């Protein structure tokens, strides 16, 4: 069987994948005040994973990231629904969001919003969905 | 009074438990006491001083639908017929039906029918009446199809169902009209408000609908065709339903509503014509038949026509005669059906050509048949009730008032002649029935069984009925003032006193008509074999059955053709139909309401770069249509997608641009993955017509959407709410990215369900791929 020597791809991938992952995390956190958010962040993370998959193949990927992507989908949905249900604890209607400013020792004054948690749910779901779809189609024989 | 209606239904619920023991005791023995008790209950109301009784039980008071039971003379006559003949029929069926039959089913249906029939005649509420009316149709359907393994039974059951339900529904329409006109659901209140109904413009419609219901149920021409086919039912059913009770429900309806419509001339014209026509046609057709029950079926049709005609006349004498004949017909026709069933039971055939000379073998049956048929024929003997009512019929037909219009004057002139004509044929088939079966040469070798006299139990019920024939014949005044007069009063609305005499003298026109019937009838009977050619040839293909069969067949083929013409199974066709329908409806609505507007005032200037991007997208869109390589098509679609991302950038939507870029990349990659497994697109060789249609539909649809877009932009009815989002995004949502704040905070619910959709899609794709069955490949 023809085995390609894709040394360059693999080397660059190991570099770029981390940049992509970092950028996706940035997109997720920046979403509230700049362009970005959970949806794009999730897609970007999947892009990083797909890149790794294309460069190294499924066996290496599974060893390197032993994740069950299908379980990430309900996890994300659970987080998103959980933030909605959480507002009941404070006698608020479903999916009420709030925010406040806190002082942290190292980071200084920061804004924390419950909407971020919701965005995290979106992020996880989109990530899980994309990878599940691509991997199941790609592995299909 | 409600118990008389409900008890049969209640008992019917227990029949299945009783019929388990049918091998020891016949189920009918338990059932027999139900109609008997009801009969005895109603018997107490007979008397000269009878006054209507009214009971009310709430059912749906908010709609005015209640069990209003109103017992007047007419209801009493029918209730006694139903329960009395019901008892006799149950008695007869005990000996007629073998214990190996499905007796539980039979008696459940029969009791259901009895209950429904009592409900019809006692109910004063039109909607309750309709409910019971349909229940008789259903139980009659079940009884006709009792021997469901026979093809003809199923055909007859279906036919009667189709016709009577058709009439029932139209009657329902008439009831709704009447209750809307008068604002009440009570029949008595409608009669009291007859003048309101008469003035209403909807009155002819209501009359037509109600008469349609009555004519289909009572087997009037041309709806009579279901009755001969209903003869496939067991004989007790034929005797009960199709001679004495159910077919008289239509007569009851006409009689019940005749006080409402009696001032309307068309009521007289329609009902009289239908009745007389049915009388002549039914009696003529009966002469042609060779099956005993078919003769009786057509005889029933003609007798019902005669009663219907008398109800149409609407004079005091005619209504009295109609009520009298309802009773008389029930007695002799019930007994004749039982006789026919006995002959069938003992010889194994009902074909009159194989029968003959049974009088010496079955003397009692022959005697009963003799009384029954002579009464049916109206032979002037002083102990046959049929003669009295027939003479009253002739009498009332010549005493009709001259009508106002030419048509009704003509009818008044011609009705007596038609009445005599129909009665002549009645005489002929009556004589044929009795002499063809019981006298003449014996043909024992043709019979499947060796005939002998029926068991005594089988003869009791027809015996009692014949006793009734003779008793009423001997002393008609016994039931006149106490019973028949009350019924006639309920229909006519005023006091009715009529003496029934046997002897009116030679000069009486009615008596001369009777003599003419007997004379001509006797000649025709003796020379019957010479005319048989004409009898067989005349109606031939003109039968209404042919029309019914043709109608049913065409209905089937047309509806399947229509369905097949558009349910082609081709998705492309459905798509074209859906798009065209949307196009037609939307464009029509837009044009009618003046929705298309053009306003180019507040447009932004077009920059070069926008123009360039749009041109690229357009080129890509056109390119996808004409490419034949699937990879090329995917890539070109991707080009359009990236162009749109660029547009988002230009229109300052960074979030959308980011997402669009990522999604477009992912979907192009997915397309490539999928299409990797698929064969190349084939060169499509469609006919020019299909291509043209597709082009027209798609161009039309695109134009419509464009126009709607322009119109939506041109009309500025309400201000936008985006200002609110812009103002409060930071203060309430704590974020500068308004799009994201809207997505996760202000309208987080949408996002929640969108990601749920994504999750479901992922699971679905995973399931489709991983868990597909490989059975097809093996």
Coordinates of N, CA, C and O in Angstrom, one line a residue, chain B residues 279 299 302-303 306 324-325 328-329 332-333 336 369-394 419-420 422-431 434 469 473 502 510-522:
Chain B
X279 N -95.2 2.6 -5.9 CA -96.3 1.6 -5.8 C -96.3 0.8 -7.1 O -96.3 -0.4 -7.2
X299 N -92.7 -6.3 -3.1 CA -94.0 -6.1 -2.6 C -94.0 -5.1 -1.5 O -94.8 -4.1 -1.4
X302 N -93.6 -1.7 -2.9 CA -94.8 -1.1 -3.5 C -95.8 -0.7 -2.4 O -96.4 0.3 -2.5
X303 N -95.9 -1.5 -1.3 CA -96.8 -1.1 -0.2 C -96.3 0.1 0.5 O -97.1 1.0 0.9
X306 N -97.3 3.0 -1.5 CA -98.8 3.3 -1.3 C -99.0 4.1 0.0 O -99.7 5.1 -0.1
X324 N -103.7 3.2 9.2 CA -104.3 1.8 9.2 C -103.5 0.8 8.4 O -103.3 -0.3 8.8
X325 N -103.0 1.3 7.3 CA -102.3 0.4 6.4 C -100.9 0.1 7.0 O -100.4 -1.0 6.7
X328 N -101.7 -2.8 9.2 CA -102.1 -4.0 8.4 C -100.9 -4.6 7.7 O -100.7 -5.8 7.6
X329 N -100.1 -3.7 7.0 CA -99.0 -4.2 6.3 C -98.0 -4.9 7.2 O -97.5 -6.0 6.8
X332 N -99.5 -8.5 7.9 CA -99.5 -9.6 6.8 C -98.1 -9.8 6.2 O -97.8 -10.9 5.9
X333 N -97.4 -8.7 6.1 CA -96.0 -8.8 5.5 C -95.1 -9.6 6.4 O -94.3 -10.4 6.0
X336 N -96.0 -13.2 6.1 CA -95.6 -13.7 4.8 C -94.1 -14.0 4.7 O -93.6 -15.0 4.2
X369 N -100.2 -18.6 4.6 CA -99.8 -17.9 3.4 C -101.1 -17.4 2.7 O -101.1 -16.2 2.1
X370 N -102.1 -18.2 2.6 CA -103.3 -17.8 1.9 C -103.9 -16.6 2.5 O -104.2 -15.6 1.8
X371 N -104.0 -16.5 3.8 CA -104.6 -15.4 4.5 C -103.7 -14.1 4.2 O -104.2 -13.1 3.9
X372 N -102.4 -14.3 4.4 CA -101.5 -13.2 4.2 C -101.6 -12.6 2.8 O -101.7 -11.4 2.7
X373 N -101.5 -13.5 1.8 CA -101.5 -12.9 0.5 C -102.8 -12.3 0.1 O -102.9 -11.3 -0.6
X374 N -103.9 -13.0 0.5 CA -105.2 -12.4 0.1 C -105.5 -11.0 0.8 O -106.0 -10.1 0.2
X375 N -104.9 -10.9 2.0 CA -105.0 -9.6 2.6 C -104.2 -8.6 1.9 O -104.5 -7.4 1.7
X376 N -103.0 -9.0 1.4 CA -102.1 -8.1 0.7 C -102.7 -7.7 -0.6 O -102.5 -6.5 -1.0
X377 N -103.3 -8.6 -1.3 CA -103.9 -8.3 -2.5 C -105.2 -7.4 -2.4 O -105.6 -6.8 -3.4
X378 N -105.7 -7.4 -1.2 CA -106.9 -6.6 -1.0 C -108.2 -7.2 -1.5 O -109.0 -6.5 -2.1
X379 N -108.3 -8.4 -1.4 CA -109.5 -9.1 -1.9 C -110.7 -8.8 -1.0 O -110.5 -8.9 0.2
X380 N -111.8 -8.4 -1.5 CA -112.9 -8.0 -0.7 C -113.6 -9.2 0.0 O -114.6 -9.7 -0.4
X381 N -113.0 -9.5 1.1 CA -113.6 -10.5 2.0 C -113.7 -9.9 3.4 O -112.8 -9.1 3.8
X382 N -114.7 -10.1 4.2 CA -114.9 -9.3 5.4 C -114.0 -9.7 6.6 O -114.2 -9.3 7.7
X383 N -113.0 -10.6 6.4 CA -112.1 -10.9 7.5 C -110.7 -10.7 7.1 O -109.8 -11.3 7.7
X384 N -110.4 -9.8 6.1 CA -109.1 -9.5 5.8 C -108.8 -8.0 5.9 O -109.5 -7.2 5.4
X385 N -107.9 -7.6 6.8 CA -107.7 -6.2 7.1 C -107.1 -5.5 5.8 O -107.3 -4.3 5.7
X386 N -106.4 -6.2 5.0 CA -105.8 -5.5 3.8 C -106.8 -4.9 2.9 O -106.6 -3.8 2.3
X387 N -107.9 -5.5 2.8 CA -109.0 -5.0 2.0 C -109.5 -3.6 2.5 O -109.7 -2.7 1.7
X388 N -109.7 -3.5 3.8 CA -110.2 -2.2 4.3 C -109.3 -1.1 4.0 O -109.7 0.0 3.5
X389 N -108.0 -1.3 4.3 CA -107.1 -0.2 4.1 C -106.9 0.1 2.6 O -106.7 1.3 2.2
X390 N -107.0 -0.9 1.8 CA -106.8 -0.6 0.4 C -108.1 0.1 -0.2 O -107.9 1.0 -1.0
X391 N -109.2 -0.2 0.4 CA -110.4 0.5 -0.1 C -110.4 1.9 0.4 O -110.8 2.8 -0.3
X392 N -109.9 2.1 1.6 CA -109.7 3.5 2.1 C -108.7 4.3 1.3 O -108.9 5.5 1.0
X393 N -107.7 3.6 0.8 CA -106.7 4.2 -0.1 C -107.4 4.6 -1.4 O -107.2 5.8 -1.8
X394 N -108.2 3.7 -2.0 CA -108.9 4.1 -3.2 C -109.8 5.3 -2.9 O -109.9 6.3 -3.7
X419 N -103.2 4.2 -9.0 CA -103.5 3.4 -7.8 C -104.0 2.1 -8.2 O -103.6 1.0 -7.7
X420 N -105.0 2.1 -9.1 CA -105.6 0.8 -9.6 C -104.6 0.0 -10.3 O -104.5 -1.2 -10.1
X422 N -101.3 -0.1 -10.0 CA -100.4 -0.7 -9.1 C -101.0 -1.8 -8.3 O -100.4 -2.9 -8.1
X423 N -102.3 -1.7 -7.9 CA -103.0 -2.7 -7.2 C -103.3 -3.9 -8.0 O -103.3 -5.0 -7.5
X424 N -103.4 -3.7 -9.3 CA -103.6 -4.9 -10.2 C -102.4 -5.8 -10.1 O -102.5 -7.0 -9.9
X425 N -101.2 -5.2 -10.3 CA -100.0 -6.0 -10.2 C -99.8 -6.6 -8.8 O -99.3 -7.7 -8.7
X426 N -100.2 -5.8 -7.8 CA -100.2 -6.4 -6.4 C -101.0 -7.7 -6.4 O -100.5 -8.7 -5.8
X427 N -102.2 -7.6 -7.0 CA -103.0 -8.8 -7.0 C -102.3 -10.0 -7.7 O -102.2 -11.1 -7.2
X428 N -101.7 -9.7 -8.8 CA -101.0 -10.7 -9.7 C -99.9 -11.4 -8.9 O -99.9 -12.6 -8.8
X429 N -99.0 -10.6 -8.3 CA -97.9 -11.3 -7.6 C -98.3 -11.9 -6.4 O -97.7 -13.0 -6.0
X430 N -99.4 -11.4 -5.7 CA -99.9 -12.1 -4.5 C -100.4 -13.5 -4.8 O -100.0 -14.5 -4.2
X431 N -101.1 -13.6 -5.9 CA -101.7 -14.9 -6.3 C -100.6 -15.8 -6.8 O -100.5 -17.0 -6.5
X434 N -98.8 -17.2 -3.7 CA -99.4 -18.3 -2.9 C -99.7 -19.5 -3.8 O -99.4 -20.7 -3.4
X469 N -104.5 -10.3 11.5 CA -105.1 -10.0 10.2 C -106.6 -10.2 10.2 O -107.4 -9.4 9.9
X473 N -109.7 -7.7 10.6 CA -110.6 -7.8 9.5 C -112.0 -7.9 10.0 O -113.0 -7.3 9.5
X502 N -117.2 -2.6 6.1 CA -116.9 -3.5 5.0 C -117.7 -3.1 3.8 O -117.2 -3.1 2.7
X510 N -114.9 3.4 -4.7 CA -113.8 2.6 -4.2 C -114.1 1.2 -4.3 O -113.2 0.4 -4.7
X511 N -115.3 0.8 -4.1 CA -115.6 -0.7 -4.2 C -115.5 -1.1 -5.6 O -115.0 -2.2 -5.9
X512 N -116.0 -0.2 -6.5 CA -115.9 -0.6 -8.0 C -114.4 -0.7 -8.4 O -114.0 -1.6 -9.1
X513 N -113.5 0.2 -7.8 CA -112.1 0.1 -8.1 C -111.6 -1.3 -7.6 O -110.8 -1.9 -8.3
X514 N -112.0 -1.7 -6.4 CA -111.5 -2.9 -5.8 C -112.0 -4.1 -6.7 O -111.2 -5.0 -7.0
X515 N -113.2 -4.0 -7.2 CA -113.7 -5.1 -8.1 C -112.9 -5.1 -9.4 O -112.6 -6.2 -9.9
X516 N -112.6 -3.9 -9.9 CA -111.8 -3.9 -11.1 C -110.5 -4.5 -10.9 O -110.0 -5.3 -11.8
X517 N -109.8 -4.2 -9.8 CA -108.5 -4.8 -9.5 C -108.6 -6.3 -9.5 O -107.8 -7.0 -10.1
X518 N -109.6 -6.8 -8.8 CA -109.7 -8.2 -8.6 C -110.0 -8.8 -10.0 O -109.4 -9.9 -10.4
X519 N -110.9 -8.2 -10.8 CA -111.3 -8.7 -12.1 C -110.1 -8.8 -13.0 O -109.7 -9.9 -13.5
X520 N -109.5 -7.6 -13.3 CA -108.4 -7.6 -14.2 C -107.2 -8.4 -13.7 O -106.6 -9.1 -14.4
X521 N -107.0 -8.3 -12.4 CA -105.9 -9.1 -11.8 C -106.1 -10.6 -12.0 O -105.2 -11.3 -12.3
X522 N -107.3 -11.1 -11.8 CA -107.6 -12.5 -12.0 C -107.3 -12.9 -13.4 O -106.7 -13.9 -13.7

